[in-house]
């Protein structure tokens, strides 16, 4: 008895801790997905890469440092030793430094392009995170409504099983036709086929939802516990309020801003192409330490003998400038610069295309949501109550012997099929709301890009 009591206490403690465990909020789950999911981290890494690139642009090219051994004039071949004593020497080690200076405006243009790329990548990160969360919510929405439709279909199977049995019994007594029995059999088989379809969908969707699990942080039960209907309803009300207030939803969306930044970047790249063809200047300085020579050998026709070195023995230096002049590229100036200029015009058209496309998609989704909402209210508030009222009337008529039991069961089945239609409409409404939220990046609005840790 004591051992059994201990086991019961342990079981009770285990289930109590599981039931009363702290439930994660929707905001906590979204924060973990945004910061810890591999797909989100890869987007953050790209954004951080552009930031690092932006910090490194706009600087001068690195200087060039050279070391050379000079030995001239030569006579009788090259040698690293002193020349013959009757030859004034220029032997020594030369050090040189050169620095390139791009055409004025090139470095600042490169800096602006890099900043625009960084801003563009930040907007791409926000849009990408909302796309990831939108795909997750879409799968969760389908999973939950597939469960609801499967539960209703199981009740249909029970009713159709009873109807099939009654039809077969009635046929054996001669109170039903063969076609009636076959119709009941076909109806049950169709319901079984739907049951198989829902089961397959649930397995498939569960496998897809497992992609969003984060080990030790977000489990499948955490994902399933999200009250998606309430979240989407609140978001839809926010959108409707912003539309009524005539807020510029399209122009404020990260997707549109990303295209606008791309247009600016393409214009700056067109300028950079011209700067790259402009003259480039290189300034250099060199210094040579001459080898010491304190005497020379005079082999002139008038005299022969050693003499003190009379020439000046100072070190040598040089200072000058090289310039790359666009000679051959100038002949093809329009062809070289034409590519980036045309791309800049394409960027302008792309911004307008994105605005019109997003505006059209937004209006389409809003109209569809309103239409489906009206359809849901009609089915939920009128059609189903009317069907239930008709089924109750049929039940009363069955007790008085005016209708048979099969008609009563068919009326119940029709009600359940209508409820499946209702769940399907709700699923489609949520899907349209999610498409709108993804379009405007309205699911997750934290504009701060998380830090991306380097991997060893």
Short mmCIF file of C-alpha atoms in Angstrom, two decimals:
data_model
loop_
_atom_site.label_atom_id
_atom_site.label_comp_id
_atom_site.label_asym_id
_atom_site.label_seq_id
_atom_site.Cartn_x
_atom_site.Cartn_y
_atom_site.Cartn_z
CA UNK A 1 0.00 0.00 0.00
CA UNK A 2 2.81 2.42 0.87
CA UNK A 3 4.56 1.81 -2.46
CA UNK A 4 1.31 2.32 -4.36
CA UNK A 5 0.65 5.55 -2.47
CA UNK A 6 4.13 6.87 -3.29
CA UNK A 7 3.62 6.09 -6.98
CA UNK A 8 0.27 7.92 -6.97
CA UNK A 9 1.84 10.96 -5.30
CA UNK A 10 4.65 11.06 -7.88
CA UNK A 11 2.18 10.82 -10.75
CA UNK A 12 0.02 13.57 -9.25
CA UNK A 13 3.06 15.81 -8.73
CA UNK A 14 4.26 15.26 -12.31
CA UNK A 15 0.93 16.10 -13.90
CA UNK A 16 0.32 19.03 -11.56
CA UNK A 17 3.67 20.59 -12.51
CA UNK A 18 2.91 20.05 -16.19
CA UNK A 19 -0.55 21.60 -15.92
CA UNK A 20 0.51 24.59 -13.87
CA UNK A 21 3.74 25.22 -15.72
CA UNK A 22 4.15 28.80 -16.82
CA UNK A 23 2.66 29.31 -20.26
CA UNK A 24 4.74 31.31 -22.70
CA UNK A 25 3.11 34.43 -24.08
CA UNK A 26 2.82 35.12 -27.79
CA UNK A 27 5.33 37.97 -27.54
CA UNK A 28 7.89 35.71 -25.85
CA UNK A 29 7.50 33.04 -28.53
CA UNK A 30 7.86 35.57 -31.34
CA UNK A 31 10.96 37.11 -29.71
CA UNK A 32 12.60 33.69 -29.47
CA UNK A 33 11.77 32.85 -33.09
CA UNK A 34 13.11 36.19 -34.31
CA UNK A 35 16.35 35.99 -32.33
CA UNK A 36 17.09 32.26 -32.23
CA UNK A 37 15.63 30.66 -35.35
CA UNK A 38 18.39 29.83 -37.90
CA UNK A 39 16.55 31.52 -40.76
CA UNK A 40 16.14 34.74 -38.79
CA UNK A 41 19.78 34.61 -37.64
CA UNK A 42 20.95 34.27 -41.24
CA UNK A 43 19.02 37.44 -42.16
CA UNK A 44 20.55 39.24 -39.19
CA UNK A 45 23.99 38.08 -40.30
CA UNK A 46 23.49 39.57 -43.76
CA UNK A 47 22.42 42.86 -42.22
CA UNK A 48 25.45 42.93 -39.93
CA UNK A 49 27.72 42.13 -42.88
CA UNK A 50 26.44 45.19 -44.74
CA UNK A 51 26.98 47.30 -41.61
CA UNK A 52 30.60 46.16 -41.37
CA UNK A 53 31.09 46.87 -45.07
CA UNK A 54 29.63 50.36 -44.61
CA UNK A 55 32.10 51.15 -41.83
CA UNK A 56 35.03 50.19 -44.08
CA UNK A 57 34.15 52.25 -47.16
CA UNK A 58 35.05 55.83 -48.01
CA UNK A 59 38.75 55.52 -47.12
CA UNK A 60 41.78 56.15 -49.32
CA UNK A 61 43.49 53.20 -50.99
CA UNK A 62 46.41 51.79 -49.03
CA UNK A 63 49.79 53.34 -49.90
CA UNK A 64 52.41 51.36 -51.81
CA UNK A 65 55.86 50.93 -50.30
CA UNK A 66 58.78 49.79 -52.43
CA UNK A 67 62.40 48.76 -51.82
CA UNK A 68 64.94 48.66 -54.69
CA UNK A 69 68.70 48.19 -55.10
CA UNK A 70 70.11 50.69 -57.58
CA UNK A 71 73.49 50.15 -59.26
CA UNK A 72 74.44 52.36 -62.19
CA UNK A 73 76.26 53.11 -64.38
CA UNK A 74 77.42 49.57 -65.20
CA UNK A 75 80.46 48.30 -67.02
CA UNK A 76 81.37 44.72 -67.56
CA UNK A 77 78.10 43.28 -66.22
CA UNK A 78 75.89 43.75 -63.17
CA UNK A 79 77.31 43.48 -59.69
CA UNK A 80 76.10 44.25 -56.19
CA UNK A 81 79.66 45.29 -55.17
CA UNK A 82 81.36 48.66 -55.68
CA UNK A 83 82.14 49.62 -59.24
CA UNK A 84 85.64 49.99 -60.55
CA UNK A 85 87.54 52.75 -58.83
CA UNK A 86 87.60 54.88 -61.96
CA UNK A 87 83.77 54.88 -62.25
CA UNK A 88 81.68 57.34 -60.18
CA UNK A 89 79.17 55.15 -58.38
CA UNK A 90 75.41 55.46 -57.94
CA UNK A 91 75.08 52.27 -55.95
CA UNK A 92 72.56 52.25 -53.06
CA UNK A 93 69.25 51.10 -51.62
CA UNK A 94 66.16 53.08 -52.64
CA UNK A 95 62.95 53.33 -50.59
CA UNK A 96 59.78 54.60 -52.25
CA UNK A 97 56.22 55.44 -51.12
CA UNK A 98 53.25 56.18 -53.38
CA UNK A 99 49.64 57.09 -52.66
CA UNK A 100 46.64 56.99 -55.00
CA UNK A 101 44.06 59.80 -54.80
CA UNK A 102 40.71 58.99 -56.48
CA UNK A 103 38.86 61.70 -58.36
CA UNK A 104 37.12 64.11 -55.94
CA UNK A 105 33.66 62.79 -55.04
CA UNK A 106 34.37 59.09 -55.66
CA UNK A 107 35.03 58.14 -52.04
CA UNK A 108 32.00 60.03 -50.70
CA UNK A 109 29.83 58.36 -53.36
CA UNK A 110 31.11 54.93 -52.34
CA UNK A 111 30.27 55.79 -48.72
CA UNK A 112 26.73 56.82 -49.63
CA UNK A 113 26.22 53.62 -51.65
CA UNK A 114 27.38 51.53 -48.73
CA UNK A 115 25.05 53.35 -46.32
CA UNK A 116 22.13 52.83 -48.69
CA UNK A 117 22.97 49.13 -48.94
CA UNK A 118 23.00 48.89 -45.15
CA UNK A 119 19.61 50.60 -44.86
CA UNK A 120 18.27 48.40 -47.64
CA UNK A 121 19.46 45.26 -45.84
CA UNK A 122 17.83 46.43 -42.58
CA UNK A 123 14.47 46.78 -44.34
CA UNK A 124 15.04 43.39 -45.98
CA UNK A 125 15.63 41.91 -42.53
CA UNK A 126 12.33 43.28 -41.18
CA UNK A 127 10.42 42.09 -44.24
CA UNK A 128 12.16 38.70 -44.07
CA UNK A 129 11.34 38.18 -40.39
CA UNK A 130 7.69 39.02 -41.03
CA UNK A 131 7.66 36.58 -43.93
CA UNK A 132 9.06 33.81 -41.67
CA UNK A 133 6.48 34.50 -38.96
CA UNK A 134 3.72 34.78 -41.56
CA UNK A 135 4.61 31.36 -42.98
CA UNK A 136 4.61 29.94 -39.45
CA UNK A 137 1.19 31.42 -38.63
CA UNK A 138 -0.19 30.18 -41.95
CA UNK A 139 0.83 26.60 -41.16
CA UNK A 140 -0.49 26.89 -37.61
CA UNK A 141 -3.78 28.27 -38.92
CA UNK A 142 -4.20 25.35 -41.33
CA UNK A 143 -3.24 22.85 -38.63
CA UNK A 144 -5.80 24.10 -36.08
CA UNK A 145 -8.66 24.32 -38.55
CA UNK A 146 -7.82 20.91 -40.00
CA UNK A 147 -8.19 19.55 -36.47
CA UNK A 148 -11.59 21.22 -36.09
CA UNK A 149 -12.82 19.95 -39.46
CA UNK A 150 -11.55 16.45 -38.67
CA UNK A 151 -13.47 16.42 -35.35
CA UNK A 152 -16.70 17.46 -37.12
CA UNK A 153 -16.11 14.88 -39.84
CA UNK A 154 -15.80 12.15 -37.17
CA UNK A 155 -19.31 13.05 -36.00
CA UNK A 156 -20.49 12.82 -39.61
CA UNK A 157 -18.96 9.35 -39.86
CA UNK A 158 -20.90 8.25 -36.79
CA UNK A 159 -24.19 9.54 -38.24
CA UNK A 160 -23.53 8.03 -41.66
CA UNK A 161 -22.63 4.70 -40.06
CA UNK A 162 -25.97 4.70 -38.27
CA UNK A 163 -27.75 5.74 -41.47
CA UNK A 164 -26.07 2.91 -43.43
CA UNK A 165 -27.13 0.33 -40.85
CA UNK A 166 -30.72 1.60 -40.81
CA UNK A 167 -30.83 1.63 -44.64
CA UNK A 168 -29.64 -1.95 -44.83
CA UNK A 169 -32.19 -3.07 -42.24
CA UNK A 170 -34.98 -1.21 -44.00
CA UNK A 171 -33.97 -2.78 -47.30
CA UNK A 172 -34.08 -6.26 -45.78
CA UNK A 173 -37.67 -5.55 -44.64
CA UNK A 174 -38.58 -4.14 -48.03
CA UNK A 175 -39.01 -0.58 -46.72
CA UNK A 176 -36.06 0.85 -48.68
CA UNK A 177 -34.66 0.58 -52.17
CA UNK A 178 -31.22 -0.65 -53.22
CA UNK A 179 -30.30 2.82 -54.48
CA UNK A 180 -31.01 4.21 -51.00
CA UNK A 181 -28.66 1.67 -49.44
CA UNK A 182 -25.96 2.44 -52.02
CA UNK A 183 -26.30 6.21 -51.47
CA UNK A 184 -25.74 5.73 -47.73
CA UNK A 185 -22.70 3.54 -48.44
CA UNK A 186 -21.22 6.10 -50.88
CA UNK A 187 -21.80 8.95 -48.41
CA UNK A 188 -19.96 7.07 -45.68
CA UNK A 189 -17.07 6.24 -48.04
CA UNK A 190 -16.77 9.92 -48.99
CA UNK A 191 -16.64 10.82 -45.31
CA UNK A 192 -13.92 8.20 -44.78
CA UNK A 193 -11.96 9.72 -47.68
CA UNK A 194 -12.22 13.17 -46.04
CA UNK A 195 -11.08 11.61 -42.76
CA UNK A 196 -7.97 10.26 -44.49
CA UNK A 197 -7.35 13.64 -46.12
CA UNK A 198 -7.54 15.50 -42.79
CA UNK A 199 -5.26 12.95 -41.10
CA UNK A 200 -2.66 13.32 -43.87
CA UNK A 201 -2.87 17.13 -43.71
CA UNK A 202 -2.36 17.13 -39.95
CA UNK A 203 0.73 14.91 -40.18
CA UNK A 204 2.17 17.05 -42.95
CA UNK A 205 1.46 20.34 -41.16
CA UNK A 206 2.86 19.05 -37.87
CA UNK A 207 6.11 18.15 -39.62
CA UNK A 208 6.25 21.66 -41.08
CA UNK A 209 5.54 23.28 -37.69
CA UNK A 210 8.40 21.33 -36.10
CA UNK A 211 10.73 23.44 -38.26
CA UNK A 212 9.95 26.38 -35.95
CA UNK A 213 10.87 24.61 -32.71
CA UNK A 214 13.85 25.99 -30.78
CA UNK A 215 15.54 23.43 -28.56
CA UNK A 216 15.01 24.09 -24.83
CA UNK A 217 13.14 27.32 -25.60
CA UNK A 218 10.11 26.77 -27.84
CA UNK A 219 8.41 23.38 -28.11
CA UNK A 220 5.57 22.21 -30.32
CA UNK A 221 3.14 22.58 -27.41
CA UNK A 222 4.22 26.22 -27.03
CA UNK A 223 3.53 26.84 -30.70
CA UNK A 224 0.19 25.08 -30.52
CA UNK A 225 -0.89 27.08 -27.45
CA UNK A 226 -0.91 30.36 -29.41
CA UNK A 227 -4.40 31.88 -29.64
CA UNK A 228 -4.07 32.69 -33.32
CA UNK A 229 -7.69 33.77 -33.89
CA UNK A 230 -7.51 36.50 -31.23
CA UNK A 231 -4.12 37.71 -32.45
CA UNK A 232 -5.29 38.01 -36.06
CA UNK A 233 -8.57 39.66 -35.07
CA UNK A 234 -6.71 42.33 -33.08
CA UNK A 235 -4.27 42.92 -35.95
CA UNK A 236 -7.15 43.19 -38.42
CA UNK A 237 -8.85 45.81 -36.23
CA UNK A 238 -5.59 47.79 -36.10
CA UNK A 239 -5.31 47.68 -39.89
CA UNK A 240 -8.92 48.81 -40.34
CA UNK A 241 -8.34 51.73 -37.96
CA UNK A 242 -5.22 52.78 -39.88
CA UNK A 243 -7.05 52.52 -43.21
CA UNK A 244 -9.89 54.69 -41.89
CA UNK A 245 -7.30 57.23 -40.67
CA UNK A 246 -5.83 57.21 -44.22
CA UNK A 247 -2.39 56.25 -42.98
CA UNK A 248 0.18 55.70 -45.74
CA UNK A 249 0.48 51.96 -45.10
CA UNK A 250 2.24 51.21 -48.37
CA UNK A 251 4.84 53.98 -48.16
CA UNK A 252 5.66 53.08 -44.54
CA UNK A 253 6.11 49.37 -45.22
CA UNK A 254 9.67 47.91 -45.23
CA UNK A 255 9.07 46.28 -48.63
CA UNK A 256 8.37 49.65 -50.27
CA UNK A 257 11.17 51.42 -48.39
CA UNK A 258 13.59 48.73 -49.52
CA UNK A 259 12.72 49.44 -53.17
CA UNK A 260 13.04 53.20 -52.56
CA UNK A 261 16.51 52.72 -51.08
CA UNK A 262 17.46 50.55 -54.04
CA UNK A 263 16.46 53.36 -56.42
CA UNK A 264 18.72 55.81 -54.55
CA UNK A 265 21.57 53.29 -54.59
CA UNK A 266 21.29 52.75 -58.35
CA UNK A 267 21.44 56.52 -58.92
CA UNK A 268 24.61 56.76 -56.83
CA UNK A 269 26.12 53.81 -58.68
CA UNK A 270 25.53 55.66 -61.96
CA UNK A 271 27.56 58.55 -60.52
CA UNK A 272 30.26 56.17 -59.30
CA UNK A 273 30.71 54.75 -62.80
CA UNK A 274 31.54 58.24 -64.10
CA UNK A 275 33.90 58.92 -61.21
CA UNK A 276 35.68 55.61 -61.91
CA UNK A 277 36.41 56.76 -65.48
CA UNK A 278 37.68 60.17 -64.37
CA UNK A 279 41.45 60.82 -64.02
CA UNK A 280 43.07 59.05 -61.07
CA UNK A 281 46.16 60.60 -59.49
CA UNK A 282 49.12 58.86 -57.84
CA UNK A 283 51.75 60.81 -55.91
CA UNK A 284 55.12 59.16 -55.21
CA UNK A 285 58.29 59.91 -53.25
CA UNK A 286 61.57 57.96 -53.31
CA UNK A 287 64.85 58.24 -51.43
CA UNK A 288 68.16 56.48 -52.16
CA UNK A 289 71.02 56.17 -49.69
CA UNK A 290 74.20 56.10 -51.80
CA UNK A 291 77.08 53.86 -50.91
CA UNK A 292 80.09 55.76 -49.58
CA UNK A 293 83.19 56.20 -51.85
CA UNK A 294 86.05 58.29 -50.42
CA UNK A 295 88.54 58.03 -53.29
CA UNK A 296 88.67 57.29 -57.02
CA UNK A 297 91.29 56.12 -59.56
CA UNK A 298 92.21 58.64 -62.26
CA UNK A 299 93.21 56.90 -65.50
CA UNK A 300 93.20 60.00 -67.66
CA UNK A 301 95.80 60.47 -70.50
CA UNK A 302 97.67 63.14 -68.64
CA UNK A 303 97.99 61.53 -65.27
CA UNK A 304 97.58 58.18 -63.53
CA UNK A 305 97.04 57.82 -59.82
CA UNK A 306 94.70 57.90 -56.84
CA UNK A 307 92.85 61.07 -56.04
CA UNK A 308 90.36 62.26 -53.46
CA UNK A 309 86.73 62.06 -54.52
CA UNK A 310 85.75 65.52 -55.68
CA UNK A 311 82.16 64.90 -56.84
CA UNK A 312 79.29 65.60 -54.43
CA UNK A 313 78.42 62.39 -52.56
CA UNK A 314 74.92 63.29 -51.26
CA UNK A 315 71.90 60.94 -51.23
CA UNK A 316 69.28 61.00 -54.00
CA UNK A 317 65.52 61.56 -53.81
CA UNK A 318 62.69 62.03 -56.28
CA UNK A 319 59.13 63.32 -56.03
CA UNK A 320 56.47 63.21 -58.72
CA UNK A 321 52.96 62.33 -59.84
CA UNK A 322 51.35 59.81 -62.17
CA UNK A 323 47.88 60.23 -63.62
CA UNK A 324 45.61 57.75 -65.34
CA UNK A 325 43.96 59.63 -68.19
CA UNK A 326 40.72 58.27 -69.74
CA UNK A 327 41.79 58.11 -73.38
CA UNK A 328 40.39 54.86 -74.73
CA UNK A 329 37.50 54.67 -72.26
CA UNK A 330 36.46 58.20 -73.32
CA UNK A 331 35.77 56.84 -76.80
CA UNK A 332 33.16 54.48 -75.26
CA UNK A 333 31.91 56.84 -72.57
CA UNK A 334 28.21 56.54 -73.41
CA UNK A 335 28.37 52.74 -73.62
CA UNK A 336 30.19 52.38 -70.28
CA UNK A 337 28.00 54.80 -68.34
CA UNK A 338 24.79 53.85 -70.15
CA UNK A 339 24.37 50.57 -68.25
CA UNK A 340 24.17 52.10 -64.79
CA UNK A 341 22.11 55.06 -66.01
CA UNK A 342 19.51 52.70 -67.48
CA UNK A 343 19.52 50.65 -64.26
CA UNK A 344 18.84 53.84 -62.30
CA UNK A 345 15.79 54.51 -64.49
CA UNK A 346 14.68 50.90 -64.00
CA UNK A 347 14.96 51.41 -60.22
CA UNK A 348 12.58 54.37 -60.45
CA UNK A 349 10.07 52.30 -62.43
CA UNK A 350 10.50 49.43 -59.97
CA UNK A 351 9.51 51.64 -57.03
CA UNK A 352 6.33 52.70 -58.80
CA UNK A 353 5.58 49.10 -59.79
CA UNK A 354 6.02 47.96 -56.18
CA UNK A 355 3.73 50.73 -54.90
CA UNK A 356 0.97 49.94 -57.40
CA UNK A 357 1.32 46.20 -56.90
CA UNK A 358 1.20 46.44 -53.11
CA UNK A 359 -1.74 48.85 -53.25
CA UNK A 360 -3.64 46.48 -55.52
CA UNK A 361 -2.84 43.47 -53.31
CA UNK A 362 -3.87 45.37 -50.18
CA UNK A 363 -7.23 46.39 -51.66
CA UNK A 364 -7.79 42.85 -52.89
CA UNK A 365 -7.12 41.35 -49.45
CA UNK A 366 -9.28 43.92 -47.66
CA UNK A 367 -12.19 43.30 -50.03
CA UNK A 368 -11.80 39.55 -49.66
CA UNK A 369 -11.68 39.75 -45.84
CA UNK A 370 -14.87 41.84 -45.77
CA UNK A 371 -16.63 39.47 -48.16
CA UNK A 372 -15.64 36.35 -46.23
CA UNK A 373 -16.58 38.02 -42.93
CA UNK A 374 -20.08 38.70 -44.28
CA UNK A 375 -20.26 35.12 -45.52
CA UNK A 376 -19.23 33.81 -42.07
CA UNK A 377 -21.88 35.90 -40.34
CA UNK A 378 -24.51 34.65 -42.80
CA UNK A 379 -23.59 30.99 -42.27
CA UNK A 380 -23.09 31.29 -38.52
CA UNK A 381 -26.04 33.51 -37.64
CA UNK A 382 -28.64 32.43 -40.17
CA UNK A 383 -27.90 29.29 -42.17
CA UNK A 384 -26.83 27.00 -39.30
CA UNK A 385 -29.69 28.12 -36.96
CA UNK A 386 -32.17 27.62 -39.79
CA UNK A 387 -30.78 24.12 -40.50
CA UNK A 388 -30.92 23.26 -36.80
CA UNK A 389 -34.51 24.52 -36.62
CA UNK A 390 -35.38 22.38 -39.66
CA UNK A 391 -33.69 19.33 -38.07
CA UNK A 392 -35.67 19.79 -34.84
CA UNK A 393 -38.88 20.02 -36.81
CA UNK A 394 -37.92 16.81 -38.60
CA UNK A 395 -37.33 15.09 -35.27
CA UNK A 396 -40.82 16.06 -34.08
CA UNK A 397 -42.30 14.76 -37.32
CA UNK A 398 -40.35 11.51 -36.88
CA UNK A 399 -41.91 10.95 -33.44
CA UNK A 400 -45.33 11.41 -35.01
CA UNK A 401 -44.43 8.98 -37.81
CA UNK A 402 -44.55 11.53 -40.65
CA UNK A 403 -40.87 11.13 -41.69
CA UNK A 404 -38.41 8.26 -41.40
CA UNK A 405 -35.24 8.21 -39.33
CA UNK A 406 -32.99 8.47 -42.38
CA UNK A 407 -34.31 11.95 -43.19
CA UNK A 408 -33.60 13.01 -39.64
CA UNK A 409 -30.02 11.72 -39.83
CA UNK A 410 -29.51 13.41 -43.20
CA UNK A 411 -30.61 16.72 -41.70
CA UNK A 412 -28.04 16.32 -38.88
CA UNK A 413 -25.35 15.45 -41.44
CA UNK A 414 -26.17 18.57 -43.45
CA UNK A 415 -25.72 20.71 -40.34
CA UNK A 416 -22.29 19.19 -39.69
CA UNK A 417 -21.21 19.66 -43.32
CA UNK A 418 -22.24 23.31 -43.05
CA UNK A 419 -20.13 23.66 -39.90
CA UNK A 420 -17.16 22.28 -41.84
CA UNK A 421 -17.82 24.96 -44.47
CA UNK A 422 -17.89 27.55 -41.68
CA UNK A 423 -14.49 26.41 -40.37
CA UNK A 424 -13.14 26.52 -43.91
CA UNK A 425 -14.35 30.11 -44.33
CA UNK A 426 -12.71 31.13 -41.04
CA UNK A 427 -9.46 29.50 -42.16
CA UNK A 428 -9.54 31.40 -45.45
CA UNK A 429 -10.29 34.68 -43.66
CA UNK A 430 -7.28 34.19 -41.37
CA UNK A 431 -5.14 33.34 -44.38
CA UNK A 432 -6.10 36.63 -46.08
CA UNK A 433 -5.36 38.58 -42.89
CA UNK A 434 -1.95 36.91 -42.71
CA UNK A 435 -1.24 37.80 -46.36
CA UNK A 436 -2.04 41.44 -45.56
CA UNK A 437 0.17 41.43 -42.46
CA UNK A 438 3.05 39.88 -44.43
CA UNK A 439 2.58 42.40 -47.23
CA UNK A 440 2.90 45.34 -44.80
CA UNK A 441 5.38 43.58 -42.43
CA UNK A 442 2.86 44.18 -39.65
CA UNK A 443 3.33 40.96 -37.68
CA UNK A 444 6.57 41.91 -35.94
CA UNK A 445 7.39 45.62 -35.87
CA UNK A 446 10.63 45.78 -33.85
CA UNK A 447 12.98 47.60 -36.25
CA UNK A 448 16.13 46.80 -34.30
CA UNK A 449 18.34 44.22 -35.97
CA UNK A 450 19.70 41.74 -33.40
CA UNK A 451 23.43 41.21 -33.11
CA UNK A 452 24.82 38.30 -35.07
CA UNK A 453 27.51 36.34 -33.27
CA UNK A 454 30.49 35.12 -35.27
CA UNK A 455 31.00 31.37 -35.39
CA UNK A 456 34.37 29.93 -34.58
#
